[in-house]
Coordinates of C-alpha atoms and ligand atoms in Angstrom, one line a residue:
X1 CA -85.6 49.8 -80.3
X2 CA -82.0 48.8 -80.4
X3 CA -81.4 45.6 -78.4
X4 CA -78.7 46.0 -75.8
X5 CA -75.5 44.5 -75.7
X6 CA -72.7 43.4 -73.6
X7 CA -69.7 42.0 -73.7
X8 CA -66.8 41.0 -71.7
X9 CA -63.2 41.1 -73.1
X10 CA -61.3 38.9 -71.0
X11 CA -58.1 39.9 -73.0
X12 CA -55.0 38.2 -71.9
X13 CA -56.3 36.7 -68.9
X14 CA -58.2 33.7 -67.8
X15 CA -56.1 30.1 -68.5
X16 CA -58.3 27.8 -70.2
X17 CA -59.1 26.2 -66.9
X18 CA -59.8 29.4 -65.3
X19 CA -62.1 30.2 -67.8
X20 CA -64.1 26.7 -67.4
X21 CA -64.0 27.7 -63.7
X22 CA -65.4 31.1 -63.7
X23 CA -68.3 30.3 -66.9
X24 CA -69.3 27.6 -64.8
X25 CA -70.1 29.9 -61.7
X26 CA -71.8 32.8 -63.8
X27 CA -73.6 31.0 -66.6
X28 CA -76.4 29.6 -64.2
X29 CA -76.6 32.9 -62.6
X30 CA -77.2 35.2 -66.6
X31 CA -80.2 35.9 -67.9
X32 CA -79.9 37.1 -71.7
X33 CA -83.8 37.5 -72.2
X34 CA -83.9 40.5 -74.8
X35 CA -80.5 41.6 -74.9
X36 CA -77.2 40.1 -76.2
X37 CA -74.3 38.9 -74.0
X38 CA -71.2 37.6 -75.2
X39 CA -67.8 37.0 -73.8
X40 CA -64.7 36.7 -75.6
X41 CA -61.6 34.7 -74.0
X42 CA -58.3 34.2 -75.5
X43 CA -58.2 32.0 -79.0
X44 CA -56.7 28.7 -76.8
X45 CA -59.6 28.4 -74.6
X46 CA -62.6 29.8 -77.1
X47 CA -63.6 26.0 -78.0
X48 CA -63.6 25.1 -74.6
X49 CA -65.6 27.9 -73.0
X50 CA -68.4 27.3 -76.2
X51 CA -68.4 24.0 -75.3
X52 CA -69.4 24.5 -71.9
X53 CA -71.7 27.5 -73.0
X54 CA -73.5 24.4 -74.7
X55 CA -77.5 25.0 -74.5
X56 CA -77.3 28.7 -73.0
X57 CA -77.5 32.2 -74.4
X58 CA -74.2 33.5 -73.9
X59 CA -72.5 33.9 -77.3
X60 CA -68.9 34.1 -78.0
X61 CA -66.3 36.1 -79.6
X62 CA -63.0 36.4 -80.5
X63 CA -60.7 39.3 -79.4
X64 CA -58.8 39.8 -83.4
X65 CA -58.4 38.0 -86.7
X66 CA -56.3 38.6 -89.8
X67 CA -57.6 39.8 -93.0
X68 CA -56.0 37.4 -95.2
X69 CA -57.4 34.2 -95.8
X70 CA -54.6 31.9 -95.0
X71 CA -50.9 31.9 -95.6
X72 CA -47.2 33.4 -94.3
X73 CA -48.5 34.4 -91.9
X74 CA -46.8 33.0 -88.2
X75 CA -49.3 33.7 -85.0
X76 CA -51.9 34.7 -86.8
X77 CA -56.2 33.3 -86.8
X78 CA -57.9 33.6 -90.1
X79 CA -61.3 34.4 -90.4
X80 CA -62.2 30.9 -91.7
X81 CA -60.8 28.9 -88.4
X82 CA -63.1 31.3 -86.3
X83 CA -65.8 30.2 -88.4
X84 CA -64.8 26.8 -88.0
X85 CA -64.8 27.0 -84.1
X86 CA -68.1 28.9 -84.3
X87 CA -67.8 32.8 -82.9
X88 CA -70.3 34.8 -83.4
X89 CA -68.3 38.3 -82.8
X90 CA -65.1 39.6 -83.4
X91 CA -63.6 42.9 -81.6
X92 CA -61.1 44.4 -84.3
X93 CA -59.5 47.7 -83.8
X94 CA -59.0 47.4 -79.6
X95 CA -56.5 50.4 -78.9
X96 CA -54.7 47.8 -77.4
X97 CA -53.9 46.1 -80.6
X98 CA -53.4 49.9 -82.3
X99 CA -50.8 51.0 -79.9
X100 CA -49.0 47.5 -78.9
X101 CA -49.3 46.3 -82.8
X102 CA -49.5 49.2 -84.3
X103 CA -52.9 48.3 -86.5
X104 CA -54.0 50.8 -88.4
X105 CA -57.3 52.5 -89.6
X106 CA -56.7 50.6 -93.2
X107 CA -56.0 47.5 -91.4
X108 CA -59.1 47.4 -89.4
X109 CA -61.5 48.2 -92.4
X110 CA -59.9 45.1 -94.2
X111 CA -60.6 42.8 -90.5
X112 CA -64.2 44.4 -90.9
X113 CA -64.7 43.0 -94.1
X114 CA -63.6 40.1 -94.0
X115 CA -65.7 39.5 -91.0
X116 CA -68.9 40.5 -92.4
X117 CA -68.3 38.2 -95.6
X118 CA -68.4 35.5 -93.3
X119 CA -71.6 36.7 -91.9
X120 CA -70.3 37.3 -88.4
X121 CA -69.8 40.8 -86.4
X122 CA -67.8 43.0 -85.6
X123 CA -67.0 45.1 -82.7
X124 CA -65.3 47.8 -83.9
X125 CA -63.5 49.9 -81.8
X126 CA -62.5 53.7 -81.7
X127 CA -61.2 56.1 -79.2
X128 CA -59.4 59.0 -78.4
X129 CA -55.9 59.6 -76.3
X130 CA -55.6 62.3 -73.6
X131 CA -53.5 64.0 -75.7
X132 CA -56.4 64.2 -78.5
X133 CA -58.8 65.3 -75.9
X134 CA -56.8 67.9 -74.1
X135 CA -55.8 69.1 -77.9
X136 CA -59.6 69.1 -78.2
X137 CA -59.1 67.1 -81.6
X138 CA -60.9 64.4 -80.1
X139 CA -64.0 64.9 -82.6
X140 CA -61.7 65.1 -85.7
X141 CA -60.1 61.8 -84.7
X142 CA -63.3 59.4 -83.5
X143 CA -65.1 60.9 -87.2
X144 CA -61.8 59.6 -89.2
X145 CA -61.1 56.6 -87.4
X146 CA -65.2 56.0 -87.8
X147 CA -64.9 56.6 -91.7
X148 CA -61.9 54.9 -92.3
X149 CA -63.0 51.8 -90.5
X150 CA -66.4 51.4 -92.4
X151 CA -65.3 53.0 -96.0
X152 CA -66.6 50.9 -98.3
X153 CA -68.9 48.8 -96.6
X154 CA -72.1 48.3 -98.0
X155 CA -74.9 49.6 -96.0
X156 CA -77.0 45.9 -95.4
X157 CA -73.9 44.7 -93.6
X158 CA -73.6 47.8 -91.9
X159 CA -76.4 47.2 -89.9
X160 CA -74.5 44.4 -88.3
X161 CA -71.6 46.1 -87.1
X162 CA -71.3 47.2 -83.2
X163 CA -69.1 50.2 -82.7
X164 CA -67.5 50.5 -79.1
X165 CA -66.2 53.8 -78.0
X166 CA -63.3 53.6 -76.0
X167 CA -61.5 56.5 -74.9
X168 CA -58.2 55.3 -74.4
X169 CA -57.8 57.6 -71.3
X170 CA -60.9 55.9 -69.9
X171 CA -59.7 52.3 -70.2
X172 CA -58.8 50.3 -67.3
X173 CA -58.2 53.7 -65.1
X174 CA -61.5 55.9 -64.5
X175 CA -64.4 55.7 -66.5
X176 CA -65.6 58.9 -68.6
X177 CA -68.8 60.6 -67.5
X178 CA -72.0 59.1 -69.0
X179 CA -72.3 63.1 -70.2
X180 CA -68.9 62.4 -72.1
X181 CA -69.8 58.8 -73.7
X182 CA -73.0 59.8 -74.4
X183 CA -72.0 62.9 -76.4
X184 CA -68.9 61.5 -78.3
X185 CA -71.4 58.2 -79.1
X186 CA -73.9 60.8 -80.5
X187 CA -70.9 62.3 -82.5
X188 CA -70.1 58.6 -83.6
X189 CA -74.0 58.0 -84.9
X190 CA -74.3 61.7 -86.3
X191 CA -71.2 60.7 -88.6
X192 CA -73.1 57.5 -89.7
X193 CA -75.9 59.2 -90.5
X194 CA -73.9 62.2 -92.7
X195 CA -72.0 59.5 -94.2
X196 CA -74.2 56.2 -94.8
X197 CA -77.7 57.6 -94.0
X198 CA -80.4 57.4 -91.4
X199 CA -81.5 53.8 -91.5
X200 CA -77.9 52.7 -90.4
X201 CA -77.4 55.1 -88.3
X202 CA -80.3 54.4 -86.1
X203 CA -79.8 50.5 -86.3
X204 CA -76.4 50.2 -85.6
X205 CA -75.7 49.6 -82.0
X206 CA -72.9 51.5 -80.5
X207 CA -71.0 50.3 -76.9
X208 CA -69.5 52.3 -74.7
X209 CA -66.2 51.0 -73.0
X210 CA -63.3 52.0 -69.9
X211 CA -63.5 51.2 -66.3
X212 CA -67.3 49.9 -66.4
X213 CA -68.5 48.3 -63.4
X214 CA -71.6 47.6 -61.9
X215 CA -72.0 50.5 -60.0
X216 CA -71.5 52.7 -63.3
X217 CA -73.7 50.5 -65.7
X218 CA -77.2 51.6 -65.5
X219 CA -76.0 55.5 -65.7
X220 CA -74.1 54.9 -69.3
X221 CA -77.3 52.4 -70.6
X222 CA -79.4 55.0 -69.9
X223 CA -78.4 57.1 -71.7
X224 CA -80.5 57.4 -75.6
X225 CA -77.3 56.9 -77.6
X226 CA -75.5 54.3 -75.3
X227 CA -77.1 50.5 -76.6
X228 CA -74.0 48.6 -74.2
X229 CA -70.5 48.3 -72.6
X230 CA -67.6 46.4 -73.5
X231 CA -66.5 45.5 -70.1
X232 CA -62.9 44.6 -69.7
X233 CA -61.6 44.5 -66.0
X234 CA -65.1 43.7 -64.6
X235 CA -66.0 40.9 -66.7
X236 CA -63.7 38.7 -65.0
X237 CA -66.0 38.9 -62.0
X238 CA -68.6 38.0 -60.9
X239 CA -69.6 41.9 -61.0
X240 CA -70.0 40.7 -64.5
X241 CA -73.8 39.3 -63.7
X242 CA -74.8 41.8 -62.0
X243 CA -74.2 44.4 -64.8
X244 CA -76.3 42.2 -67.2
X245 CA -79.0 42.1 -64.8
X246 CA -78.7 45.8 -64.8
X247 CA -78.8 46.0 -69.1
X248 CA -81.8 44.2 -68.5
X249 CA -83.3 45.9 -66.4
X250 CA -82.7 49.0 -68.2
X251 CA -83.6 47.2 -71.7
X252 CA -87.1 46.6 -70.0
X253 CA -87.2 50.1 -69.2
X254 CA -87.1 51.4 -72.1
Ligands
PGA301 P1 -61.8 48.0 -68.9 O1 -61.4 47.6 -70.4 O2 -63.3 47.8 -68.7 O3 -60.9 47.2 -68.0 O4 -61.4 49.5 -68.8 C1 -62.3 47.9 -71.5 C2 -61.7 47.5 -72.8 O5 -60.5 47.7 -73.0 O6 -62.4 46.9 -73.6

């Protein structure tokens, strides 16, 4: 059975002392018996919120890296300083980052090897516009995106990657139905499997992410194809423990 897992993307929020603040309330309060829980602040306060993580099961990640290994490149994290600082996950590919910094498929398959040479994993994410949906190309688009991001990746690493479908429509605004995620996450496996064969596509773990909350978690994690979330909004509350309790819950379940 695939192990569930969630993970908060705290974006471009939280100062380093609001992060300290906020792990020191919830970290107490998490369970992570049987699943995997990570959160992933901004790179200033990542050494600081590990540091305090000290001696609990809360992992962390980073929210991008570059693909080269060092150089000209001004604002940028390589690969090897997250390694240095000690993440264990990476999200690459947030629509965020494609539409505000225009990151492209090719991009994102160069972040995703890069991070799996260095043995760490990446969240990998894919998702549709409105216009996409409502153009019903919404299929096409997730099975590119999917290729393109894992083209030429061996299949032993591929077993460490976590895909997160995000519609973008869905993020931060209303959440899709659990019917929606769970059939577009099907799509995403079924394209694995055509592609890189059935032992990858049943190990790799697949999130779904926009507008989860407590209240919406157990419906998406219970669904066959759904193994977690990546939470924005809510994982800057305290609505964050309750959703794990809820993964689980559901993990037990199961
Ligand atoms: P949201 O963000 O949960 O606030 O919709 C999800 C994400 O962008 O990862």
């Amino acid at each position: 059975m695939r192990k569930k897992i969630i993970v908060g993307n705290w974006k471009m929020n939280f100062t380093t002392k609001e992060a300290l603040n906020f792990i020191s309330v919830i970290k107490d309060k998490i369970s992570c018996d049987g699943i995997d829980v990570a959160v992933c602040p901004s790179y200033v306060s990542i050494n600081d919120v590990k540091k305090e993580l000290e001696g609990y099961n809360i992992k962390i990640g980073a929210q991008n890296v570059h693909y080269k290994e060092k150089g000209t490149h001004t604002g940028e994290i390589s690969i090897e300083m997250l390694q240095e600082i000690g993440v264990d996950y990476i999200i690459i590919g947030h629509s965020e980052r494609r539409q505000e910094f225009n990151e492209t498929d090719d991009i994102i398959n160069k972040k995703a090897k890069v991070v799996l040479a260095a043995n760490l994993i990446p969240i990998m994410c894919v998702g549709e516009n409105k216009e996409e949906r409502e153009e019903n190309i919404h299929k096409e688009k997730i099975e590119l995106q999917v290729k393109m991001a894992l083209d030429g990746i061996d299949t032993e690493k591929l077993k460490n990657v976590v895909i997160a479908y995000e519609p973008i429509w869905a993020i931060n605004t209303a959440p899709a139905t659990k019917e929606i995620a769970e059939e577009m996450i099907s799509h995403i496996r079924d394209v694995i499997f055509k592609t890189k064969g059935s032992e990858v596509s049943n190990k790799i773990r697949i999130q779904y992410g926009g507008s989860t909350n407590s209240s919406n978690t157990k419906e998406f994690l219970q669904m066959p194809n759904i193994d977690g979330l990546l939470v924005g909004g809510a994982s800057l509350k305290e609505d964050f423990i309750e959703m794990i309790n809820i993964a689980l819950k559901t993990q037990k379940e199961n």
